[in-house]
């Protein structure tokens, strides 16, 4: 065995390049299984982030949609499942949303190109569709429709917004609709029937097996779907949904993912006891029955439409995902009340399962296993990886082994985090020297991180830069009480958690206290900027499309999150002072370290002026910074060249600010006006 070279931390040679990370940004999502056929979405960074649909049949993999077709829905801007396999009289087909015009299209097997099912919108992307299901008679697609009118959504004067509970922002209307599969609505918008209207937001339309009822989830501003939703059921009479009523959920209960057990009862996941657990509810006033009460989550937050965290097997058992933190795969038997975890090598599963008979298909990964489309045969126990996001995994010696830690936060409240120490078989740090560390802060803020393989983390750890990934108070995966630590405390609780994580590294002799950085994207970018304007713990900070000013953000962001800050900070009018006091932009003169700002110029969620104005404030105070912008990128970078440019700039930035010389990247110029 070759002796390891002694090299300064951060300068280690690594086989993991930024281009490798970009290739690993291939995103697999929303699988569907029917018999031996499996479909999934595949987002490709080397094609500018285009999403296609892939079909696996008889061991042969076929790309169904070729450029320029892009299967991506913009409902709620975050989208979700963008396709649905259907079988028509002419044979197998897929229905999908095309990103450019947001129209629903249908592609029949053997046809050279798709044809539209919905009309040309009056304004670009004015009609958007998501969360598709086939109607009971097989002639229509039932789905969520989001309509944008030509006039922009009215914003209140200044930054104030009405703290009411109206269904949706002016200019945007949503409904559950029926779209004919025969294409008749492509020229006649009147052929689209509205099934359910009146609420601000909808998800998960689900007809009962016999077609007599329709279930769905709905909620209104100012709540987000993890705050309070209603599971509603209506009778279906002559193609119309009538006499709707709420069977689970409410203002302070998040009910998700309706799944019919039979024509008279259905399953639903609710966090009524403080954790998202599975319930059975009837249609005739029966009390909801908890199937497996546990301090575990059986679902995740509803950021993307169309996923299901559990599914019905052919024998009546349920394939479920559950756990505290990472979700594992199990089978629950409603008759015996047993929940048995399946023996699979994948430790973390995304909340998108599909089943047929005894087969389960999902998206899963592990610390040294790339995220993959996975098929499990519950009869034979066979586990197959059908497609991997990462074609070749680096030597595991270059992959840091994560440690789950509970960090002591303020008032003795634990903060969950994963520590990823530097790892490289070729190099070791100088004796007596502690490595630099970066505190990773996830977005959301109602999101979470897992210990599943992430080549972006490995890009840093393999070079001798440690990472601590923090699931701060407000993250999902640890129950409602943990999630609600952030209520009206955004900019406080998660900043304290990030600082506590840094202190943990210092107090444990794990990291060099003079070489601590912090980075995050979106809400994580906000926390990054808030942390460096409130404390001097960090010596460098990277914000990917982060929020810097709350009042202008509240006035300009998209409708789905336009009232999100009411729960995170407080309603407007009324809490203007809190918005002002917590905004990093107002305290840019206190910025404790150099800053790297990375921003897409077509971001509908966090507009580019959030980064631009913070950069200007840094310039005014002569704080070193770099501001890189990317034309054509929206919220979450999708293009390979963008990913490469950002990572190499970030590494160079840390080298310059934390005092090491990274290999293979160009130096970055910091502006000091």
XYZ file of C-alpha atoms in Angstrom:
673
model
C 0.000 0.000 0.000
C 1.398 3.407 -0.997
C 2.070 5.767 1.906
C -0.241 8.747 2.121
C 1.321 12.084 1.276
C 1.226 14.800 3.913
C -0.486 17.772 2.290
C -2.318 20.836 3.599
C -6.031 20.334 4.016
C -7.944 21.652 1.017
C -5.082 20.930 -1.384
C -5.469 17.160 -1.619
C -5.645 15.611 -5.089
C -9.092 14.212 -5.821
C -10.524 12.094 -8.632
C -13.904 13.814 -8.116
C -14.118 16.794 -10.465
C -16.782 19.470 -10.747
C -17.721 17.875 -14.075
C -18.312 14.591 -12.219
C -20.604 16.413 -9.811
C -22.462 17.956 -12.742
C -22.943 14.533 -14.329
C -24.195 13.290 -10.976
C -26.882 15.980 -11.168
C -28.782 13.597 -13.398
C -32.047 13.433 -11.487
C -34.248 10.358 -11.421
C -37.761 10.800 -10.094
C -41.354 9.588 -9.965
C -41.174 5.964 -11.110
C -44.252 4.035 -12.250
C -44.568 0.248 -12.534
C -47.123 -1.816 -14.435
C -46.344 -5.493 -14.829
C -42.784 -5.724 -16.138
C -42.874 -2.140 -17.472
C -41.261 0.690 -15.531
C -41.240 4.407 -16.366
C -39.461 7.305 -14.699
C -38.473 10.941 -15.199
C -34.851 11.720 -15.977
C -33.468 15.270 -15.765
C -30.196 15.698 -17.629
C -27.764 18.521 -16.814
C -25.760 17.989 -20.013
C -28.938 18.859 -21.953
C -29.503 22.114 -20.117
C -31.605 20.428 -17.424
C -34.123 18.956 -19.871
C -36.395 16.273 -18.409
C -37.301 13.225 -20.453
C -39.372 10.121 -19.727
C -37.684 6.729 -19.876
C -39.462 3.401 -20.388
C -37.940 0.067 -19.352
C -39.549 -2.939 -21.000
C -38.119 -6.427 -21.209
C -34.736 -5.192 -20.033
C -34.568 -2.614 -22.846
C -34.474 1.060 -21.894
C -36.086 3.574 -24.274
C -36.078 7.358 -24.106
C -39.627 8.364 -25.005
C -39.155 12.114 -25.347
C -36.342 13.590 -27.403
C -35.236 17.223 -27.540
C -36.723 19.743 -27.614
C -39.539 18.081 -25.615
C -39.084 18.739 -21.906
C -41.418 16.992 -19.451
C -41.548 19.496 -16.622
C -44.547 21.095 -14.965
C -44.423 24.533 -13.345
C -47.424 24.171 -11.029
C -46.391 25.850 -7.753
C -43.104 26.534 -9.662
C -41.614 23.440 -7.969
C -43.650 21.080 -10.156
C -43.378 17.357 -9.536
C -44.493 14.325 -11.520
C -44.720 15.476 -15.123
C -46.023 12.404 -16.952
C -48.554 9.573 -16.761
C -48.515 6.295 -18.697
C -51.980 5.454 -20.053
C -53.452 2.702 -22.181
C -55.944 3.806 -24.808
C -57.786 2.074 -27.614
C -54.822 2.779 -29.869
C -52.358 1.223 -27.399
C -49.898 2.481 -24.777
C -49.279 6.226 -24.511
C -47.853 8.781 -22.149
C -49.342 12.135 -21.224
C -46.922 14.850 -20.099
C -46.535 18.572 -19.453
C -44.137 20.296 -21.838
C -41.988 22.882 -20.076
C -41.920 25.592 -22.744
C -45.666 26.089 -23.138
C -46.916 24.023 -20.140
C -49.539 22.376 -22.355
C -50.455 18.757 -21.759
C -49.356 16.546 -24.655
C -49.939 12.919 -25.557
C -47.423 10.627 -27.218
C -48.731 7.345 -28.609
C -46.437 4.381 -29.079
C -44.959 4.425 -32.559
C -45.838 8.049 -33.275
C -42.939 10.341 -34.237
C -44.002 13.235 -32.018
C -46.586 14.188 -29.384
C -49.745 16.172 -29.988
C -51.372 18.669 -27.605
C -54.329 17.910 -25.345
C -54.801 21.416 -23.962
C -55.125 24.811 -25.677
C -52.433 27.340 -26.383
C -52.453 29.600 -23.289
C -53.400 33.253 -23.576
C -50.127 34.189 -21.830
C -46.898 32.144 -21.824
C -47.259 29.118 -19.527
C -50.649 30.535 -18.502
C -52.267 27.114 -17.995
C -50.252 24.566 -16.053
C -51.122 20.975 -15.166
C -49.818 18.477 -12.595
C -50.686 15.446 -10.462
C -52.338 13.394 -13.189
C -54.582 10.364 -12.819
C -56.691 8.493 -15.372
C -60.451 8.969 -15.045
C -62.500 5.897 -14.057
C -63.800 5.470 -17.616
C -60.330 5.923 -19.141
C -61.291 8.840 -21.417
C -59.887 11.781 -19.453
C -56.900 12.909 -17.436
C -57.917 14.305 -14.056
C -55.328 16.673 -12.638
C -54.545 19.926 -10.876
C -54.776 22.951 -13.164
C -53.163 26.287 -12.309
C -54.329 29.237 -14.399
C -52.398 32.521 -14.702
C -54.224 35.496 -16.192
C -52.550 38.196 -18.291
C -52.484 40.852 -15.565
C -49.706 40.462 -12.996
C -50.681 39.505 -9.488
C -51.446 42.688 -7.571
C -48.959 43.439 -4.834
C -49.813 45.572 -1.838
C -48.239 48.957 -1.430
C -44.718 48.683 -0.040
C -44.288 45.232 1.414
C -47.639 44.819 3.137
C -49.929 41.949 2.228
C -53.394 41.106 3.519
C -53.255 38.510 6.272
C -56.448 36.872 5.141
C -57.306 33.318 4.207
C -58.421 33.933 0.650
C -58.018 30.987 -1.730
C -55.237 32.326 -3.940
C -53.402 35.434 -4.993
C -55.071 37.731 -7.498
C -54.412 36.529 -11.020
C -53.950 32.839 -10.197
C -56.706 30.272 -9.927
C -56.498 26.525 -9.332
C -58.936 23.666 -9.784
C -59.053 19.926 -10.315
C -60.032 19.458 -13.935
C -60.806 16.755 -16.476
C -58.876 16.935 -19.770
C -60.153 14.765 -22.662
C -57.608 12.254 -23.931
C -58.874 12.592 -27.502
C -57.284 16.021 -27.956
C -60.577 17.888 -28.332
C -59.538 20.522 -25.773
C -56.464 21.505 -27.783
C -58.603 23.872 -29.852
C -61.552 24.268 -27.480
C -60.750 25.195 -23.892
C -64.403 24.617 -23.056
C -63.824 20.880 -23.403
C -61.869 20.975 -20.131
C -64.295 20.289 -17.289
C -63.808 21.610 -13.773
C -64.409 18.929 -11.152
C -63.410 20.753 -7.959
C -62.992 24.488 -7.359
C -63.037 27.026 -4.547
C -59.789 26.357 -2.653
C -56.420 27.965 -3.165
C -54.378 24.801 -3.673
C -55.004 21.174 -4.601
C -53.085 17.927 -4.632
C -53.532 14.189 -5.090
C -56.840 13.724 -6.947
C -57.761 10.064 -6.459
C -60.915 8.354 -7.848
C -62.182 5.386 -5.855
C -61.713 1.907 -7.403
C -65.342 1.723 -8.543
C -65.439 5.315 -9.740
C -68.135 6.406 -7.289
C -66.074 8.958 -5.361
C -63.175 11.351 -5.739
C -60.727 12.165 -2.935
C -58.232 15.015 -2.923
C -56.177 17.290 -0.654
C -56.709 21.049 -0.474
C -55.537 24.048 1.535
C -55.586 27.852 1.482
C -53.300 30.785 2.170
C -51.662 31.550 4.531
C -51.011 27.892 5.368
C -48.450 25.719 3.662
C -49.322 22.043 3.075
C -47.244 20.943 6.096
C -49.197 23.384 8.291
C -52.805 22.447 7.625
C -54.671 20.672 4.834
C -58.007 18.940 4.348
C -58.630 15.525 2.858
C -61.959 15.886 1.063
C -64.198 13.312 -0.600
C -67.055 13.932 -3.039
C -69.494 11.639 -4.793
C -69.154 11.368 -8.563
C -72.468 11.765 -10.369
C -72.656 12.147 -14.156
C -68.994 13.113 -14.265
C -69.352 15.820 -11.605
C -68.029 15.885 -8.035
C -70.936 16.598 -5.688
C -71.486 16.981 -1.932
C -67.805 17.295 -0.953
C -66.910 16.942 2.711
C -63.788 16.873 4.846
C -62.908 13.458 6.297
C -59.488 14.276 7.805
C -57.245 17.282 8.380
C -57.833 20.867 9.372
C -56.229 24.198 10.146
C -53.435 22.681 12.265
C -53.330 19.153 10.849
C -51.467 18.168 7.695
C -53.320 15.357 5.886
C -51.601 13.984 2.771
C -51.613 11.247 0.144
C -55.126 9.731 -0.062
C -55.019 6.073 -1.116
C -58.225 4.090 -1.566
C -58.431 0.809 0.366
C -61.754 -0.080 -1.255
C -64.873 1.788 -2.362
C -65.921 2.561 1.205
C -62.657 3.522 2.933
C -59.278 4.990 2.228
C -55.879 5.490 3.781
C -54.401 8.896 4.518
C -51.250 10.149 6.203
C -51.820 12.739 8.940
C -49.574 14.460 11.469
C -52.415 14.853 13.961
C -50.436 12.992 16.706
C -47.284 15.030 15.978
C -45.840 12.665 13.365
C -47.026 11.828 9.860
C -48.669 8.446 10.539
C -51.060 6.317 8.456
C -54.793 6.342 9.172
C -57.795 4.529 7.749
C -60.937 6.619 7.307
C -64.410 5.611 6.183
C -67.015 7.451 4.166
C -69.861 7.101 6.664
C -68.681 8.918 9.774
C -66.419 6.236 11.192
C -63.673 7.486 13.514
C -60.244 7.546 11.841
C -58.156 4.539 12.836
C -54.402 4.842 13.347
C -52.760 1.867 11.640
C -49.286 2.034 13.148
C -48.910 4.777 15.771
C -45.216 5.610 16.076
C -42.869 8.531 16.587
C -41.765 8.138 13.002
C -42.586 9.892 9.766
C -44.415 8.008 7.014
C -44.300 10.963 4.611
C -42.408 14.141 3.806
C -43.392 17.744 3.048
C -45.508 18.364 -0.039
C -43.070 20.475 -2.062
C -43.619 18.499 -5.282
C -46.920 17.193 -6.592
C -47.485 13.620 -7.718
C -45.419 11.566 -5.283
C -46.787 8.855 -2.998
C -44.916 7.741 0.138
C -46.824 4.449 0.269
C -48.699 2.194 -2.132
C -51.100 -0.746 -2.102
C -49.759 -4.199 -2.943
C -51.887 -6.809 -4.697
C -52.560 -8.765 -1.485
C -53.844 -5.753 0.455
C -50.606 -5.012 2.295
C -48.999 -1.598 2.070
C -45.503 -0.768 0.854
C -44.500 2.081 3.183
C -41.609 4.427 3.866
C -40.949 5.272 7.486
C -38.350 6.406 9.981
C -36.941 9.325 11.916
C -34.539 11.059 9.582
C -33.814 8.812 6.600
C -36.803 6.789 5.383
C -36.521 3.019 4.988
C -38.744 0.645 3.023
C -41.120 -1.735 4.758
C -44.342 -3.686 4.241
C -47.282 -3.146 6.577
C -50.029 -5.743 6.953
C -53.363 -4.161 8.049
C -54.636 -7.586 9.127
C -51.777 -8.559 11.455
C -50.667 -4.958 12.212
C -47.070 -6.020 11.505
C -44.582 -3.659 9.867
C -41.568 -5.521 8.512
C -38.633 -3.722 6.929
C -37.370 -5.245 3.697
C -33.784 -6.456 3.446
C -32.450 -4.014 0.867
C -29.044 -2.290 0.658
C -30.595 1.137 0.086
C -30.868 3.126 3.322
C -32.747 6.221 2.164
C -35.862 6.310 -0.030
C -37.540 9.286 -1.644
C -41.278 9.686 -1.098
C -42.349 8.364 -4.497
C -43.384 4.701 -4.549
C -45.271 2.736 -7.175
C -46.525 -0.851 -6.917
C -48.102 -3.529 -9.069
C -48.967 -6.896 -7.556
C -45.938 -7.833 -5.462
C -43.538 -5.402 -7.121
C -42.383 -2.119 -5.588
C -40.503 0.547 -7.516
C -38.955 3.621 -5.908
C -36.008 6.002 -5.857
C -33.358 5.144 -3.258
C -29.696 5.466 -2.344
C -27.195 5.114 0.470
C -23.885 6.539 1.740
C -21.925 4.629 -0.901
C -24.756 3.773 -3.290
C -25.882 6.358 -5.853
C -29.529 7.336 -6.004
C -31.211 4.811 -8.304
C -34.489 3.582 -9.684
C -34.934 0.414 -7.626
C -37.303 -2.504 -8.197
C -38.118 -4.887 -5.338
C -39.985 -8.170 -5.731
C -41.679 -8.797 -2.390
C -42.360 -12.424 -3.341
C -38.781 -13.467 -4.125
C -36.909 -10.728 -2.265
C -35.005 -9.797 -5.417
C -33.691 -6.214 -5.492
C -32.635 -4.590 -8.785
C -31.080 -1.217 -9.485
C -32.579 -0.255 -12.856
C -30.903 3.105 -13.430
C -28.370 5.116 -11.401
C -27.895 8.857 -11.201
C -24.153 8.245 -11.105
C -22.820 5.772 -13.669
C -19.536 5.168 -11.835
C -19.068 5.570 -8.101
C -15.660 6.811 -6.949
C -13.505 4.482 -4.909
C -15.261 4.334 -1.523
C -11.973 5.374 0.101
C -12.695 8.871 -1.275
C -16.200 8.900 0.205
C -16.520 10.255 3.710
C -18.296 7.988 6.190
C -21.045 10.083 7.794
C -21.639 10.250 11.519
C -25.066 11.189 12.830
C -24.742 13.699 15.675
C -27.076 15.460 18.059
C -25.630 18.907 18.588
C -26.545 20.839 21.718
C -28.570 23.822 20.597
C -29.852 26.788 22.610
C -31.930 25.975 25.713
C -30.660 22.377 25.623
C -32.669 21.499 22.516
C -30.866 18.969 20.315
C -30.073 19.762 16.679
C -29.673 16.885 14.233
C -26.661 16.891 11.924
C -24.396 14.633 9.879
C -20.623 15.058 10.068
C -18.578 14.172 6.966
C -14.842 14.253 7.813
C -12.184 14.695 5.104
C -11.489 11.378 3.351
C -8.733 10.580 0.847
C -6.536 7.442 0.651
C -3.718 9.405 -0.999
C -3.332 12.278 1.434
C -3.336 13.204 5.092
C -3.185 16.583 6.782
C -0.073 17.830 8.570
C 0.320 16.595 12.123
C -1.313 18.937 14.590
C -3.304 20.756 11.925
C -7.096 20.755 12.007
C -9.053 20.799 8.731
C -11.318 23.541 7.447
C -15.029 22.727 7.592
C -18.090 24.014 5.772
C -21.490 24.105 7.468
C -24.050 23.047 4.843
C -27.512 24.569 5.324
C -30.355 23.004 3.332
C -33.140 24.913 1.630
C -36.834 24.830 2.223
C -36.606 25.697 5.037
C -39.046 22.802 5.417
C -36.610 20.352 3.875
C -33.992 17.966 5.196
C -30.689 16.367 4.338
C -29.806 12.689 4.479
C -26.597 10.692 4.615
C -27.204 9.353 1.098
C -24.310 9.695 -1.331
C -23.904 13.282 -2.533
C -20.983 13.863 -4.868
C -21.128 17.591 -4.140
C -20.194 16.921 -0.513
C -17.534 14.454 -1.652
C -16.075 17.115 -3.943
C -15.044 18.988 -0.804
C -14.331 16.154 1.653
C -12.035 14.339 -0.801
C -9.936 17.522 -0.989
C -9.514 17.755 2.766
C -12.453 20.056 3.586
C -14.894 18.619 6.108
C -18.653 19.115 5.951
C -21.299 19.207 8.647
C -24.804 19.018 7.147
C -27.403 20.410 9.538
C -31.061 19.466 9.935
C -31.878 22.568 11.945
C -35.096 23.138 13.872
C -37.730 23.492 11.168
C -36.487 20.517 9.160
C -38.786 17.612 8.451
C -38.127 14.032 9.475
C -38.272 14.563 13.235
C -41.935 15.262 13.913
C -44.164 18.327 13.889
C -42.812 19.844 17.115
C -39.276 19.877 15.682
C -40.601 21.285 12.415
C -42.497 24.053 14.210
C -39.487 25.322 16.117
C -39.156 27.672 13.178
C -42.637 29.159 13.516
C -42.139 32.927 13.669
C -38.466 32.232 14.438
C -36.949 32.076 10.958
C -33.661 33.902 11.000
C -33.188 32.964 14.649
C -33.587 29.238 15.287
C -31.803 27.934 12.191
C -29.018 30.505 12.562
C -28.520 29.351 16.140
C -28.425 25.741 14.890
C -25.763 26.546 12.276
C -23.667 28.330 14.901
C -24.195 25.424 17.327
C -22.935 23.028 14.648
C -19.835 25.191 14.182
C -19.280 25.347 17.949
C -19.631 21.570 18.128
C -16.797 21.215 15.605
C -14.634 23.681 17.530
C -15.309 22.282 21.002
C -14.721 18.727 19.801
C -11.364 19.589 18.271
C -12.723 18.523 14.888
C -12.302 21.723 12.851
C -9.946 24.670 12.727
C -11.924 27.537 14.297
C -10.138 30.007 12.016
C -11.275 28.127 8.892
C -15.008 27.650 9.185
C -17.302 28.468 6.261
C -21.051 28.317 5.756
C -23.032 27.774 2.566
C -26.611 27.204 1.514
C -29.127 27.602 -1.287
C -32.459 29.453 -1.339
C -33.677 29.399 2.292
C -30.241 27.981 3.122
C -28.746 31.014 1.407
C -30.893 33.217 3.647
C -29.577 31.423 6.737
C -26.035 31.808 5.430
C -26.418 35.563 5.007
C -28.261 35.917 8.310
C -25.519 34.001 10.142
C -22.650 36.144 8.867
C -24.496 39.367 9.702
C -25.305 38.157 13.224
C -22.114 36.337 14.265
C -18.386 36.261 13.548
C -17.986 32.466 13.750
C -17.600 32.007 9.991
C -14.669 33.164 7.884
C -16.294 32.620 4.468
C -19.849 32.287 3.171
C -21.442 31.081 -0.077
C -25.053 31.899 -0.930
C -26.756 30.135 -3.810
C -29.810 32.262 -4.799
C -30.360 33.256 -1.179
C -32.915 35.689 0.236
C -31.474 38.905 1.654
C -34.517 41.165 2.160
C -37.769 39.764 3.475
C -40.231 42.516 2.626
C -39.290 42.771 -1.039
C -39.142 38.964 -1.231
C -42.655 38.665 0.213
C -43.923 41.146 -2.372
C -42.230 39.561 -5.381
C -42.087 35.798 -4.873
C -44.465 33.328 -6.510
C -47.961 32.561 -5.250
C -47.278 29.185 -3.626
C -44.880 30.757 -1.103
C -46.309 34.271 -1.074
C -47.703 33.785 2.453
C -45.054 31.355 3.701
C -43.350 34.115 5.660
C -46.542 34.691 7.665
C -45.796 31.488 9.549
C -42.011 31.850 9.516
C -41.883 35.513 10.611
C -45.412 36.856 11.103
C -48.288 38.299 9.061
C -48.179 41.564 7.172
C -49.210 44.155 8.068
C -48.159 43.860 11.685
C -44.684 42.339 11.703
C -42.802 44.848 9.547
C -40.255 45.445 12.291
C -39.401 41.753 12.560
C -39.015 41.537 8.777
C -36.657 44.501 8.849
C -34.652 43.393 11.874
C -34.005 39.889 10.573
C -33.170 40.752 6.963
C -29.431 40.418 6.251
C -29.597 43.293 3.762
C -30.310 45.763 6.551
C -27.242 44.555 8.437
C -24.829 44.097 5.554
C -22.429 46.484 7.296
C -21.985 43.806 9.984
C -20.966 41.103 7.502
C -18.159 39.246 9.235
C -16.411 37.598 6.282
C -16.016 37.527 2.492
C -19.080 36.361 0.546
C -19.633 34.462 -2.711
C -23.058 35.101 -4.263
C -24.367 32.794 -7.020
C -27.644 33.670 -8.737
C -29.797 32.551 -11.656
C -31.223 35.501 -13.565
C -34.529 33.767 -14.387
C -35.429 32.761 -10.836
C -39.202 33.090 -10.162
C -38.851 32.024 -6.509
C -35.979 34.190 -5.259
C -35.661 37.083 -7.729
C -32.136 38.076 -8.745
C -32.381 41.454 -7.023
C -32.082 39.643 -3.673
C -28.451 38.790 -4.454
C -27.792 41.922 -6.481
C -28.783 44.289 -3.693
C -26.720 42.393 -1.124
C -23.702 42.563 -3.444
C -24.203 46.320 -3.748
C -24.389 46.661 0.033
C -21.154 44.678 0.426
C -19.487 46.922 -2.145
C -20.638 50.022 -0.277
C -19.058 48.716 2.933
C -15.900 47.489 1.138
C -16.493 43.889 2.230
C -14.748 41.422 -0.122
C -17.214 39.553 -2.312
C -17.775 37.911 -5.692
C -21.136 37.930 -7.483
C -21.668 35.449 -10.324
C -24.889 35.376 -12.349
C -26.224 32.797 -14.786
C -28.545 33.651 -17.659
C -31.287 31.064 -18.257
C -31.005 29.469 -14.809
C -34.009 29.578 -12.513
C -34.364 28.274 -8.963
C -31.923 25.411 -8.473
C -29.203 25.193 -11.090
C -29.828 22.539 -13.739
C -27.167 23.069 -16.408
C -23.865 21.228 -16.316
C -21.739 24.268 -17.168
C -23.401 26.261 -14.372
C -22.758 23.527 -11.804
C -19.111 23.266 -12.843
C -18.559 27.014 -12.764
C -20.170 27.366 -9.331
C -18.308 24.512 -7.647
C -14.919 25.515 -8.996
C -15.556 29.130 -7.991
C -16.649 27.998 -4.528
C -13.534 25.865 -4.029
C -11.278 28.693 -5.223
C -13.131 31.078 -2.909
C -12.538 28.862 0.123
C -8.892 28.464 -0.815
C -8.439 32.212 -1.006
C -10.343 33.021 2.200
C -9.406 30.025 4.383
C -5.750 29.876 3.451
C -4.990 26.893 1.218
C -4.206 26.316 -2.455
C -6.756 24.044 -4.154
C -5.712 22.092 -7.206
C -7.066 22.472 -10.704
C -9.260 25.565 -10.313
C -8.756 29.131 -11.424
C -8.365 31.761 -8.692
C -11.412 33.902 -8.062
C -11.329 37.675 -7.977
C -12.944 39.248 -4.951
C -14.291 42.750 -5.335
C -13.540 45.347 -2.694
C -15.064 48.610 -3.890
